[in-house]
Amino acid sequence: MIVDCGIYRAGRRTERAGEFTEALAKARAWDDAFVWLSVRDPSEEEFGRVSEEFGLHPLAVEDALKAHQRPKLEVYDDSLFMVVKPVRYEPASDRVSLGEVMVFVGDHFVLTVRHGEGSAPDQVRARLEREPEMLAHGPTAVLHGVADAVVDHYLEVAAELQTDLEELEAEVFSPDSSGSRDTAERIYTFKRQIVEFRRATGPLTAPLGRLAGAGPFGHGVPFVHDASQPFFRDVSDHLLRVNESVESLDRLVSDILSAHLAQMGVRQNDDMRKISAWAAMAAVPTMIAGIYGMNFEAMPELDWPGSYPVVILAMGGVVVALHRQFKRRGWL
């Protein structure tokens, strides 16, 4: 559905645009104006009208309808197409969820298409409308605003993940930690969410680098002012920090998982040693009692008056000796 449609001239929103077809015609009649159309979860029929009016490339239209795209930047004859993935993190469930925002930039228009949760285009619109000097740069300002808002939120999510990982680390290395399977499952789930986060941040490096003027294809990106490259370079630097944080989190959670599994192995070895020690102490009296339980008559000690207490004391002495030995070795 169409969320909003506005005509912006010299950085300020004009009267209510009405139909986007009429708005686009008005914007193209003025040199310093453009249309900003926001669409959320469009249907094929609805977006077909939009793509026909704005002259969007069929491949980009297909990507915008199907969603589930990697972050990317594609240049067509009549428009520029960029995909970014806003990220939400829910600390209560340790779950990272990805949205999707597509931005089309063309002649006197910018079109934002949102799939899933997130409000990046709406927040950007509200912020830019309070900064007309930025919005006066046209669709380029909207493209930068969306990328900047998404990447800045990446930094917040990375900080939240770092905090939760520190709590998980403290739990794993706590002296009272039981080393249960639930802890291992939580660590693995956390690692899986970091991988999900990386799917949003990693592929975005190349598109932002191109917009920032890096690499052989960085100069002269159509529909984007060259003067905006320093601003995109700033966003790219922020994304670099995010990717470094993600790499650090991934390594740390892998080390925590390895340490937790090692702790479980040590605890299992301790349990096995304790079980073996008690079994060894129980084996000695069992063996002696088994011998005396056999139906033999030619056992000379059976006729001794003190044989019973002597055997009992021998059993107790051997068990005590074994207990002290195992205690000294740390098995008990």
PDB file of C-alpha atoms in Angstrom, residues 7 17-27 53:
ATOM      1  CA  ILE A   7       6.360  16.874  -3.592  1.00  0.00           C
ATOM      2  CA  ALA A  17       0.456  15.743  -3.765  1.00  0.00           C
ATOM      3  CA  GLY A  18      -2.648  13.618  -4.345  1.00  0.00           C
ATOM      4  CA  GLU A  19      -2.112  10.876  -6.950  1.00  0.00           C
ATOM      5  CA  PHE A  20       1.526  10.010  -7.586  1.00  0.00           C
ATOM      6  CA  THR A  21       1.021  10.380 -11.342  1.00  0.00           C
ATOM      7  CA  GLU A  22      -0.049  13.974 -10.890  1.00  0.00           C
ATOM      8  CA  ALA A  23       2.722  14.590  -8.361  1.00  0.00           C
ATOM      9  CA  LEU A  24       5.403  13.317 -10.727  1.00  0.00           C
ATOM     10  CA  ALA A  25       4.164  15.537 -13.518  1.00  0.00           C
ATOM     11  CA  LYS A  26       4.275  18.590 -11.242  1.00  0.00           C
ATOM     12  CA  ALA A  27       7.761  17.768  -9.976  1.00  0.00           C
ATOM     13  CA  GLU A  53       4.553   5.568 -14.274  1.00  0.00           C
TER      14      GLU A  53
END
